[in-house]
Structure formats: C-alpha cells, structure tokens
Coordinates of C-alpha atoms and ligand atoms in Angstrom, one line a residue:
M168 CA -57.4 48.6 -47.5
S169 CA -58.4 52.3 -47.3
I170 CA -61.8 53.4 -46.0
I171 CA -62.9 54.7 -49.4
E172 CA -62.0 51.6 -51.4
N173 CA -64.8 50.3 -53.5
K174 CA -67.1 53.2 -52.3
F175 CA -66.8 55.4 -55.5
R176 CA -66.7 55.0 -59.2
D177 CA -64.2 56.9 -61.3
N178 CA -64.8 60.7 -61.4
V179 CA -62.7 63.8 -61.9
I180 CA -61.8 64.0 -58.2
I181 CA -60.9 60.4 -57.7
T182 CA -58.9 60.3 -60.9
S183 CA -56.9 63.4 -60.0
A184 CA -56.2 62.0 -56.5
D185 CA -55.2 58.7 -58.1
K186 CA -52.6 60.5 -60.2
F187 CA -51.1 62.3 -57.3
M188 CA -51.2 59.4 -54.9
N189 CA -49.7 57.0 -57.5
W190 CA -47.0 59.4 -58.4
A191 CA -46.0 59.8 -54.7
R192 CA -46.1 56.0 -54.1
L193 CA -44.1 55.0 -57.2
S194 CA -41.5 57.8 -56.7
S195 CA -40.6 56.7 -53.2
L196 CA -40.6 53.0 -52.9
W197 CA -38.9 52.0 -49.6
P198 CA -37.9 48.3 -49.6
I199 CA -37.2 46.2 -46.6
T200 CA -34.5 44.1 -48.1
F201 CA -34.8 40.4 -47.5
G202 CA -31.5 39.0 -48.6
I203 CA -31.5 35.3 -47.7
A204 CA -29.1 33.8 -50.2
C205 CA -26.8 34.5 -53.1
C206 CA -29.3 36.8 -54.9
A207 CA -28.8 39.2 -52.1
I208 CA -25.3 40.1 -53.4
E209 CA -26.8 41.3 -56.7
M210 CA -29.5 43.2 -54.7
M211 CA -26.8 45.0 -52.8
A212 CA -24.9 45.7 -56.0
T213 CA -28.1 47.3 -57.3
A214 CA -28.1 49.7 -54.4
A215 CA -24.4 50.6 -54.8
S216 CA -23.1 53.6 -56.7
R217 CA -22.7 51.8 -60.1
Y218 CA -26.4 51.0 -60.6
D219 CA -27.7 53.7 -58.2
Q220 CA -31.3 52.5 -57.5
D221 CA -31.8 55.8 -55.6
R222 CA -32.4 57.6 -58.8
L223 CA -35.7 55.6 -59.1
G224 CA -36.6 56.7 -55.6
V225 CA -35.9 53.2 -54.1
L226 CA -34.3 53.7 -50.7
P227 CA -33.7 50.6 -48.4
R228 CA -35.2 50.8 -44.9
P229 CA -34.2 48.7 -41.9
S230 CA -37.7 48.2 -40.5
P231 CA -40.8 46.7 -42.0
R232 CA -42.9 49.5 -40.4
Q233 CA -41.1 52.0 -42.6
S234 CA -41.3 50.0 -45.7
D235 CA -43.8 49.6 -48.5
L236 CA -41.8 47.1 -50.6
M237 CA -40.3 43.7 -49.8
I238 CA -37.6 42.3 -52.1
V239 CA -37.3 38.6 -51.4
A240 CA -33.8 37.8 -52.7
G241 CA -32.8 34.3 -52.2
T242 CA -33.8 30.7 -51.3
V243 CA -37.0 30.6 -49.3
T244 CA -36.7 27.7 -46.9
F245 CA -39.8 26.4 -45.0
K246 CA -38.1 27.6 -41.8
M247 CA -37.7 31.2 -43.2
A248 CA -41.2 31.4 -44.8
S249 CA -43.0 32.2 -41.5
R250 CA -40.5 35.0 -40.8
I251 CA -41.1 36.5 -44.3
K252 CA -44.9 36.4 -43.7
R253 CA -44.5 38.0 -40.3
L254 CA -42.4 40.8 -41.6
Y255 CA -44.9 41.3 -44.5
E256 CA -47.7 41.6 -42.1
Q257 CA -45.8 44.3 -40.1
M258 CA -45.6 46.5 -43.2
P259 CA -48.2 49.2 -43.6
D260 CA -50.6 49.2 -46.6
P261 CA -50.2 49.7 -49.5
K262 CA -47.4 47.3 -49.8
Y263 CA -45.7 45.4 -52.6
V264 CA -43.4 42.3 -53.1
I265 CA -40.7 41.6 -55.6
A266 CA -39.6 38.0 -55.9
M267 CA -36.0 38.2 -57.0
G268 CA -34.4 35.2 -58.6
C269 CA -35.6 31.8 -59.6
C270 CA -35.4 30.5 -56.0
A271 CA -37.8 33.1 -54.7
T272 CA -40.1 32.8 -57.8
S273 CA -40.3 29.0 -58.1
G274 CA -37.7 27.2 -55.9
G275 CA -35.0 27.5 -58.5
P276 CA -32.3 24.8 -58.4
Y277 CA -34.1 23.2 -55.4
W278 CA -37.3 22.8 -57.3
K279 CA -37.1 19.0 -57.7
H280 CA -35.0 17.8 -54.8
G281 CA -35.1 20.6 -52.3
Y282 CA -37.3 19.1 -49.6
H283 CA -36.6 22.1 -47.4
V284 CA -37.3 24.8 -49.9
M285 CA -40.6 26.5 -50.8
K286 CA -41.5 26.4 -54.5
G287 CA -42.0 30.1 -54.7
V288 CA -42.5 32.8 -52.0
D289 CA -45.9 33.5 -53.5
Q290 CA -47.1 30.6 -51.4
V291 CA -46.8 32.8 -48.3
V292 CA -47.1 36.4 -49.5
P293 CA -48.6 38.0 -52.6
V294 CA -46.0 38.8 -55.3
D295 CA -46.4 41.8 -57.6
V296 CA -43.3 41.4 -59.8
Y297 CA -41.2 38.3 -60.6
V298 CA -37.6 38.9 -61.6
P299 CA -36.1 35.8 -63.3
G300 CA -32.5 34.7 -63.2
C301 CA -30.0 32.8 -61.1
P302 CA -29.0 35.3 -60.0
P303 CA -30.6 38.2 -61.8
R304 CA -28.2 41.0 -62.7
P305 CA -28.8 44.4 -61.2
E306 CA -30.2 45.6 -64.5
S307 CA -33.0 43.0 -64.1
L308 CA -33.9 44.2 -60.6
L309 CA -34.0 47.8 -61.9
E310 CA -36.4 46.6 -64.6
G311 CA -38.4 44.9 -61.8
F312 CA -38.7 48.3 -60.0
I313 CA -39.8 49.9 -63.3
K314 CA -42.5 47.2 -63.8
L315 CA -43.7 47.7 -60.3
Q316 CA -43.9 51.5 -60.8
E317 CA -46.0 50.8 -64.0
K318 CA -48.3 48.7 -62.0
I319 CA -48.7 51.3 -59.2
R320 CA -49.4 54.0 -61.9
R321 CA -52.6 52.0 -62.8
E322 CA -53.9 51.7 -59.3
S323 CA -56.9 53.6 -57.9
I324 CA -57.6 54.6 -54.3
A325 CA -61.3 53.9 -55.0
T326 CA -60.9 50.2 -55.9
T327 CA -59.3 47.3 -54.2
Q328 CA -55.6 47.1 -54.6
A329 CA -54.6 44.6 -57.4
A330 CA -52.9 41.5 -56.0
Ligands
LIG232 S1 -31.7 32.0 -57.7 FE1 -29.6 31.3 -57.9 S2 -28.3 33.0 -57.2 FE2 -30.5 33.4 -56.4 S3 -30.6 32.5 -54.4 FE3 -31.2 30.9 -55.8 S4 -29.4 29.7 -56.3 FE4 -28.7 31.7 -55.4

C-alpha cells in the first residue's frame, strides 16, 4: 500500500499520474514463474519465440524481489502452498497473481479425491486473473495477461489496490 492511498479523491493531478503509472506497470509485467506441474510446459511455450510474450512487456524474472506478477502454473499441493505464500510475500507492491489452469484455480482433476491438493491457490494468495483449461493453451495465458493489463489500467494510486 502506498503512503498516499485513500488520502485523495480523483483530481486532474491524480488522474494524470494514474494514467502514467498504470501505463508503466501494465507495459512491464515481470513474472516470477511458478511452474509446479504440467501447466508449466504451456507457460514455457508462451515465453518461447512462437507466442513471444515479450511483445506484451512480460519478461520472466528469477527472483520474487524483482517480480510484480506470479503465474501459478500447476497443481498446488498443501506442501507447496506455504512456499507460494512465502514467495508472494517477498514480492514488492503492487503485485498480481495469475492462476493458470484448473488445478491452480480450483483443484482441477484432484478436486474430489485429491486429499493432498488445495482447491484453488486463492486460498493462500489473492488471485487477479483465472485462466481456465487443463492445460490452458499459450493463447489463453496471453489472454490472461491482457485481462490483467485491463485491470491495471483501471487502478488508481489514490485508492486501495483492488484485490
Ligand atoms: S490443470 Fe491439467 S495440465 Fe494443468 S497442472 Fe493440472 S492436471 Fe496438469
């Protein structure tokens, strides 16, 4: 949370600053990639030359401290959940999460009998965009990036970040 959040109402200065800040944020999303099962293969394909996610300004980073986006791609076991939360807490604000695939969004094929699987990563970190599929194709993840960019475009530095 920034020091000016919820201190001002919309005015010409805040609105102009919003446009600039949002443009900068949505044009340079740096994800810490969290590939924990088969969905990670499609996430890697999205970053490769054929789908070229770089053209959206999405550049993978190796450290949570350099990242403002977490892509959770795969099955979230109870054992892994605490690691996901810890990495999320190490990311600086503002930060965003994409849940990629039905495992990360709801437990997927493990929803009924997966005693070891969380029924959605949103039980441990706030999710901004859900990308459905088992696994989602790279086009779906690209659409998820675009949805997140649309969400960031509506944010204001003067109000609390939308969950
Ligand atoms: S959603 Fe499907 S492809 Fe993705 S991690 Fe789960 S089982 Fe694998």
